[in-house]
Amino acid sequence: MGKGKNKAHEPKNGRPQRGANGHSSRQNHRRMEMKYENSDKVKFPVKLAMWDFDHCDPKRCSGKKLERLGLIKSLRVGQKFQGIVVSPNGKGVVCPDDLEVVEQHGASVVECSWARLEEVPFNKIGGKHERLLPYLVAANQVNYGRPWRLNCVEALAACFAIVGRMDWASELLSHFSWGMGFLELNKELLEIYQQCTDADSVKRAEEEWLQKLEKETQERKSQAKEEDIWMMGNINRRGGGWQSDESESGGSSGESESEGDKQCVEYDSLGNAICIDSINSRKSLSEESEDEENDLEENKEPVSYDSLGNLI
């Protein structure tokens, strides 16, 4: 048997070592090499950068995934960026007028947690073109449907989309399974921002959109309140709860209408509507039947029986 470097090393149990994915350690090593070789070939048309403060879960952090793909570069605290800096510390909003800066110098973001903004030294990062993002809704798995809570890749894609580079936005988001949903979710709003020019016009468009949302919310609340069945009360006690047969059949005579107007309604112990005329009619019928029985009793001839009980 060979010794030294040529010796085949096998585990004691005679089985090759396998990773969590079921492949051998050598196969996994080759897969990792191929992954990073392919990632080095991925190039983005403009420079992308971020200040990463390690606030997020590395498995869910979109910025770290872009870094693994070789699409974005991490900056140190103290470094400045020449392009657009999408930051909560920005004064104006991203607008189509920023296209030239984006195409020449790229864009950057601050990769941090929304709950820990006070820990970020904004005075030591950023650049000349710090920008806020206007109203947009997140589509990522952590903050889906929440306004303004965009993650790193969504912020960059929103910046590119607003300045008119939808191709760059789509290219970035294509690396995430939920990514294209961000553009679809904000399609109408992004088209409105793209039609603006400067930051002031984007801000006006944002305010109009928020007013529209507020109006729709109030309308839904008022409509839900009007249609609430618990606000309707007992429908048996509402006016017109009982109609005569003539009115239902479409009778047009004046007598039937006048009679229908005179009819009154009462309610039993369960709240059911009862017509007084029907009660009176039943009473009159019972009285007539009683009178007929009395007349029959008065007109009856006397009857006698013999000792055996036979009728005579």
Short mmCIF file of C-alpha atoms in Angstrom, two decimals:
data_model
loop_
_atom_site.label_atom_id
_atom_site.label_comp_id
_atom_site.label_asym_id
_atom_site.label_seq_id
_atom_site.Cartn_x
_atom_site.Cartn_y
_atom_site.Cartn_z
CA MET A 1 0.00 0.00 0.00
CA GLY A 2 1.26 3.46 -0.86
CA LYS A 3 2.31 5.85 1.86
CA GLY A 4 2.60 9.59 2.31
CA LYS A 5 0.88 11.84 -0.23
CA ASN A 6 -0.30 8.97 -2.40
CA LYS A 7 -2.07 7.25 0.43
CA ALA A 8 -5.85 7.36 0.16
CA HIS A 9 -7.35 8.66 3.40
CA GLU A 10 -10.65 6.95 4.23
CA PRO A 11 -12.85 7.34 7.28
CA LYS A 12 -12.84 4.64 9.93
CA ASN A 13 -16.39 3.51 9.13
CA GLY A 14 -15.48 2.99 5.47
CA ARG A 15 -17.96 5.64 4.20
CA PRO A 16 -16.96 8.89 2.50
CA GLN A 17 -17.65 12.06 4.45
CA ARG A 18 -20.68 14.01 3.20
CA GLY A 19 -21.94 17.48 3.89
CA ALA A 20 -25.45 18.64 4.81
CA ASN A 21 -26.46 18.69 1.14
CA GLY A 22 -25.57 15.01 0.67
CA HIS A 23 -22.43 15.62 -1.41
CA SER A 24 -18.89 14.74 -0.42
CA SER A 25 -16.62 17.41 1.04
CA ARG A 26 -14.52 17.43 -2.15
CA GLN A 27 -17.61 18.03 -4.31
CA ASN A 28 -18.74 20.83 -2.01
CA HIS A 29 -15.31 22.45 -2.24
CA ARG A 30 -15.47 22.36 -6.03
CA ARG A 31 -18.98 23.84 -5.99
CA MET A 32 -17.81 26.73 -3.81
CA GLU A 33 -14.88 27.40 -6.13
CA MET A 34 -17.19 27.45 -9.17
CA LYS A 35 -19.59 29.75 -7.33
CA TYR A 36 -16.96 32.37 -6.57
CA GLU A 37 -15.38 32.04 -10.00
CA ASN A 38 -18.75 32.78 -11.58
CA SER A 39 -19.43 35.65 -9.19
CA ASP A 40 -16.20 37.35 -10.18
CA LYS A 41 -17.47 37.48 -13.76
CA VAL A 42 -20.65 39.35 -12.77
CA LYS A 43 -20.17 43.04 -13.43
CA PHE A 44 -22.62 45.88 -12.98
CA PRO A 45 -22.66 48.84 -15.40
CA VAL A 46 -22.03 51.41 -12.63
CA LYS A 47 -20.28 51.44 -9.27
CA LEU A 48 -22.28 50.17 -6.27
CA ALA A 49 -21.17 50.62 -2.67
CA MET A 50 -22.47 50.27 0.88
CA TRP A 51 -21.54 50.93 4.48
CA ASP A 52 -22.33 47.69 6.28
CA PHE A 53 -22.85 47.92 10.06
CA ASP A 54 -23.70 44.21 10.54
CA HIS A 55 -27.13 44.91 12.01
CA CYS A 56 -28.95 42.38 9.83
CA ASP A 57 -29.05 38.59 9.66
CA PRO A 58 -26.34 37.60 7.12
CA LYS A 59 -28.67 34.98 5.62
CA ARG A 60 -31.37 37.58 4.92
CA CYS A 61 -29.17 40.59 4.25
CA SER A 62 -29.59 41.63 0.62
CA GLY A 63 -26.45 43.77 0.74
CA LYS A 64 -24.28 40.83 1.77
CA LYS A 65 -25.73 38.73 -1.02
CA LEU A 66 -24.86 41.42 -3.55
CA GLU A 67 -21.37 41.49 -2.07
CA ARG A 68 -21.02 37.71 -2.45
CA LEU A 69 -22.07 38.08 -6.07
CA GLY A 70 -19.41 40.69 -6.60
CA LEU A 71 -21.92 43.42 -7.47
CA ILE A 72 -21.30 45.80 -4.58
CA LYS A 73 -18.28 47.00 -2.61
CA SER A 74 -18.14 47.63 1.13
CA LEU A 75 -16.87 51.01 2.35
CA ARG A 76 -15.20 51.80 5.65
CA VAL A 77 -16.49 54.34 8.13
CA GLY A 78 -14.85 57.59 7.16
CA GLN A 79 -14.95 56.94 3.42
CA LYS A 80 -17.09 59.18 1.22
CA PHE A 81 -18.89 58.28 -2.01
CA GLN A 82 -19.09 60.45 -5.12
CA GLY A 83 -22.38 59.12 -6.46
CA ILE A 84 -25.92 59.10 -5.08
CA VAL A 85 -26.05 58.06 -1.43
CA VAL A 86 -29.45 56.65 -0.48
CA SER A 87 -29.54 57.42 3.22
CA PRO A 88 -32.05 58.25 5.99
CA ASN A 89 -29.84 61.28 6.60
CA GLY A 90 -30.60 62.76 3.16
CA LYS A 91 -32.27 66.14 2.74
CA GLY A 92 -33.85 65.89 -0.72
CA VAL A 93 -35.45 62.95 -2.52
CA VAL A 94 -34.14 60.99 -5.50
CA CYS A 95 -35.43 62.51 -8.75
CA PRO A 96 -34.93 62.05 -12.52
CA ASP A 97 -32.45 64.94 -12.49
CA ASP A 98 -30.01 62.64 -10.64
CA LEU A 99 -29.56 60.45 -13.73
CA GLU A 100 -26.27 62.05 -14.73
CA VAL A 101 -24.73 61.56 -11.28
CA VAL A 102 -25.88 57.93 -11.19
CA GLU A 103 -24.49 57.13 -14.64
CA GLN A 104 -21.12 58.73 -13.88
CA HIS A 105 -20.51 57.76 -10.24
CA GLY A 106 -23.07 55.08 -9.36
CA ALA A 107 -25.12 54.71 -6.17
CA SER A 108 -24.59 53.57 -2.60
CA VAL A 109 -26.68 52.66 0.44
CA VAL A 110 -26.34 52.40 4.21
CA GLU A 111 -26.85 48.76 5.21
CA CYS A 112 -28.26 49.01 8.75
CA SER A 113 -31.36 48.20 10.78
CA TRP A 114 -34.27 50.63 10.83
CA ALA A 115 -34.52 50.03 14.58
CA ARG A 116 -30.87 51.02 15.22
CA LEU A 117 -30.44 54.20 13.19
CA GLU A 118 -29.16 56.06 16.25
CA GLU A 119 -26.07 53.83 16.23
CA VAL A 120 -25.01 54.86 12.71
CA PRO A 121 -22.34 57.63 12.56
CA PHE A 122 -23.91 59.50 9.64
CA ASN A 123 -21.40 62.34 10.04
CA LYS A 124 -18.56 59.96 9.06
CA ILE A 125 -20.22 58.44 5.98
CA GLY A 126 -22.17 59.64 2.96
CA GLY A 127 -21.16 62.16 0.33
CA LYS A 128 -22.21 65.27 -1.61
CA HIS A 129 -25.37 63.68 -3.07
CA GLU A 130 -27.25 62.21 -0.11
CA ARG A 131 -30.86 61.43 -0.99
CA LEU A 132 -34.03 60.15 0.60
CA LEU A 133 -36.41 57.83 -1.21
CA PRO A 134 -40.04 58.92 -1.73
CA TYR A 135 -42.99 56.81 -0.66
CA LEU A 136 -42.59 53.20 -1.80
CA VAL A 137 -43.77 49.87 -0.40
CA ALA A 138 -41.38 47.07 0.50
CA ALA A 139 -41.68 43.65 -1.13
CA ASN A 140 -38.92 41.85 0.78
CA GLN A 141 -39.74 38.90 3.02
CA VAL A 142 -39.09 40.79 6.27
CA ASN A 143 -41.11 44.00 5.73
CA TYR A 144 -43.50 43.07 2.92
CA GLY A 145 -46.23 45.66 2.39
CA ARG A 146 -44.72 48.21 4.78
CA PRO A 147 -44.04 51.69 3.36
CA TRP A 148 -40.50 53.11 3.41
CA ARG A 149 -39.08 49.90 4.93
CA LEU A 150 -36.95 49.00 1.90
CA ASN A 151 -33.86 46.84 2.21
CA CYS A 152 -30.52 47.44 0.51
CA VAL A 153 -31.27 46.04 -2.96
CA GLU A 154 -34.75 47.61 -3.03
CA ALA A 155 -33.28 51.02 -2.22
CA LEU A 156 -30.75 50.75 -5.02
CA ALA A 157 -33.36 49.46 -7.48
CA ALA A 158 -35.74 52.29 -6.51
CA CYS A 159 -32.99 54.84 -7.14
CA PHE A 160 -32.31 53.42 -10.60
CA ALA A 161 -36.01 53.15 -11.45
CA ILE A 162 -36.81 56.75 -10.48
CA VAL A 163 -33.97 58.17 -12.60
CA GLY A 164 -35.25 56.11 -15.54
CA ARG A 165 -32.91 53.10 -15.56
CA MET A 166 -35.44 50.31 -15.17
CA ASP A 167 -33.00 47.91 -16.83
CA TRP A 168 -30.50 48.35 -14.00
CA ALA A 169 -33.24 47.99 -11.38
CA SER A 170 -34.47 44.75 -12.96
CA GLU A 171 -30.94 43.38 -13.23
CA LEU A 172 -30.29 43.89 -9.51
CA LEU A 173 -33.64 42.48 -8.38
CA SER A 174 -33.36 39.43 -10.67
CA HIS A 175 -30.95 37.86 -8.15
CA PHE A 176 -33.77 37.57 -5.58
CA SER A 177 -36.82 35.31 -5.83
CA TRP A 178 -39.13 38.11 -4.63
CA GLY A 179 -37.21 40.90 -6.38
CA MET A 180 -39.38 41.53 -9.44
CA GLY A 181 -42.40 41.76 -7.14
CA PHE A 182 -41.01 45.07 -5.86
CA LEU A 183 -41.29 46.67 -9.30
CA GLU A 184 -44.75 45.19 -9.82
CA LEU A 185 -45.98 46.33 -6.40
CA ASN A 186 -44.82 49.92 -7.02
CA LYS A 187 -45.35 50.04 -10.78
CA GLU A 188 -47.92 52.85 -10.87
CA LEU A 189 -46.08 54.97 -8.33
CA LEU A 190 -42.69 54.57 -10.03
CA GLU A 191 -44.20 55.67 -13.34
CA ILE A 192 -45.49 58.83 -11.64
CA TYR A 193 -42.04 59.61 -10.19
CA GLN A 194 -40.40 59.04 -13.57
CA GLN A 195 -42.60 61.75 -15.12
CA CYS A 196 -41.29 64.32 -12.61
CA THR A 197 -38.13 66.39 -13.04
CA ASP A 198 -36.62 67.79 -9.86
CA ALA A 199 -36.93 66.87 -6.19
CA ASP A 200 -39.79 69.33 -5.58
CA SER A 201 -42.00 67.76 -8.24
CA VAL A 202 -41.31 64.27 -6.86
CA LYS A 203 -42.24 65.52 -3.38
CA ARG A 204 -45.51 66.98 -4.69
CA ALA A 205 -46.33 63.70 -6.43
CA GLU A 206 -45.64 61.84 -3.19
CA GLU A 207 -47.95 64.13 -1.21
CA GLU A 208 -50.74 63.75 -3.77
CA TRP A 209 -50.40 59.98 -3.61
CA LEU A 210 -50.55 59.99 0.20
CA GLN A 211 -53.67 62.20 0.11
CA LYS A 212 -55.25 59.77 -2.33
CA LEU A 213 -54.49 56.85 -0.01
CA GLU A 214 -55.95 58.73 2.96
CA LYS A 215 -59.13 59.53 1.04
CA GLU A 216 -59.57 55.91 -0.04
CA THR A 217 -59.04 54.76 3.54
CA GLN A 218 -61.73 57.13 4.86
CA GLU A 219 -64.16 56.04 2.15
CA ARG A 220 -63.67 52.38 3.01
CA LYS A 221 -64.23 53.09 6.69
CA SER A 222 -67.45 55.03 6.07
CA GLN A 223 -68.74 52.40 3.66
CA ALA A 224 -68.01 49.61 6.11
CA LYS A 225 -69.83 51.53 8.85
CA GLU A 226 -72.93 52.07 6.68
CA GLU A 227 -73.08 48.43 5.60
CA ASP A 228 -72.53 47.02 9.07
CA ILE A 229 -75.44 44.61 9.71
CA TRP A 230 -75.28 45.25 13.45
CA MET A 231 -76.05 48.92 12.80
CA MET A 232 -79.25 48.04 10.85
CA GLY A 233 -81.31 46.96 13.86
CA ASN A 234 -84.25 44.53 13.76
CA ILE A 235 -85.38 44.38 10.13
CA ASN A 236 -88.81 43.07 11.25
CA ARG A 237 -89.48 46.44 12.92
CA ARG A 238 -88.53 48.55 9.93
CA GLY A 239 -91.28 50.39 8.03
CA GLY A 240 -93.08 48.46 5.31
CA GLY A 241 -92.28 45.15 6.93
CA TRP A 242 -95.73 43.73 6.01
CA GLN A 243 -97.65 44.23 2.82
CA SER A 244 -101.07 43.06 1.75
CA ASP A 245 -101.50 40.43 -0.93
CA GLU A 246 -103.08 42.98 -3.24
CA SER A 247 -100.09 45.34 -3.10
CA GLU A 248 -97.64 42.48 -3.73
CA SER A 249 -99.65 41.28 -6.73
CA GLY A 250 -99.51 44.74 -8.27
CA GLY A 251 -103.16 45.74 -7.74
CA SER A 252 -103.87 49.28 -9.05
CA SER A 253 -107.41 49.94 -7.80
CA GLY A 254 -107.97 52.88 -5.51
CA GLU A 255 -109.86 50.76 -3.03
CA SER A 256 -107.00 48.33 -2.53
CA GLU A 257 -104.54 51.19 -2.05
CA SER A 258 -106.77 52.93 0.47
CA GLU A 259 -107.30 49.69 2.33
CA GLY A 260 -103.57 49.00 2.34
CA ASP A 261 -102.87 52.43 3.77
CA LYS A 262 -105.30 51.81 6.63
CA GLN A 263 -103.80 48.49 7.65
CA CYS A 264 -101.88 48.50 10.91
CA VAL A 265 -99.14 46.23 12.17
CA GLU A 266 -98.50 44.81 15.63
CA TYR A 267 -95.70 42.60 16.93
CA ASP A 268 -95.75 39.43 18.98
CA SER A 269 -93.38 38.61 21.84
CA LEU A 270 -90.70 37.48 19.38
CA GLY A 271 -90.76 40.70 17.38
CA ASN A 272 -92.59 39.24 14.38
CA ALA A 273 -94.95 41.56 12.47
CA ILE A 274 -98.68 40.68 12.70
CA CYS A 275 -101.46 42.39 10.73
CA ILE A 276 -104.37 43.62 12.86
CA ASP A 277 -106.86 42.97 10.05
CA SER A 278 -105.96 39.29 10.00
CA ILE A 279 -106.44 39.12 13.76
CA ASN A 280 -109.82 40.82 13.50
CA SER A 281 -110.87 38.53 10.66
CA ARG A 282 -109.96 35.47 12.73
CA LYS A 283 -111.91 36.90 15.65
CA SER A 284 -114.96 37.57 13.48
CA LEU A 285 -114.83 34.04 12.06
CA SER A 286 -114.64 32.54 15.51
CA GLU A 287 -117.59 34.69 16.65
CA GLU A 288 -119.67 33.63 13.62
CA SER A 289 -118.91 29.97 14.28
CA GLU A 290 -119.98 30.40 17.89
CA ASP A 291 -123.27 32.03 16.80
CA GLU A 292 -123.99 29.19 14.40
CA GLU A 293 -123.40 26.63 17.14
CA ASN A 294 -125.76 28.52 19.44
CA ASP A 295 -128.44 28.63 16.74
CA LEU A 296 -128.12 24.91 16.17
CA GLU A 297 -128.44 24.24 19.85
CA GLU A 298 -131.57 26.42 20.05
CA ASN A 299 -133.21 24.71 17.06
CA LYS A 300 -132.54 21.24 18.35
CA GLU A 301 -135.65 19.14 19.21
CA PRO A 302 -135.74 17.34 22.57
CA VAL A 303 -134.42 13.81 22.40
CA SER A 304 -135.48 10.89 24.65
CA TYR A 305 -134.11 7.40 25.21
CA ASP A 306 -135.72 4.15 26.35
CA SER A 307 -134.54 1.94 29.19
CA LEU A 308 -131.99 0.22 26.96
CA GLY A 309 -130.45 3.53 25.86
CA ASN A 310 -131.97 3.50 22.36
CA LEU A 311 -132.90 6.79 20.72
CA ILE A 312 -136.71 7.33 20.53
#
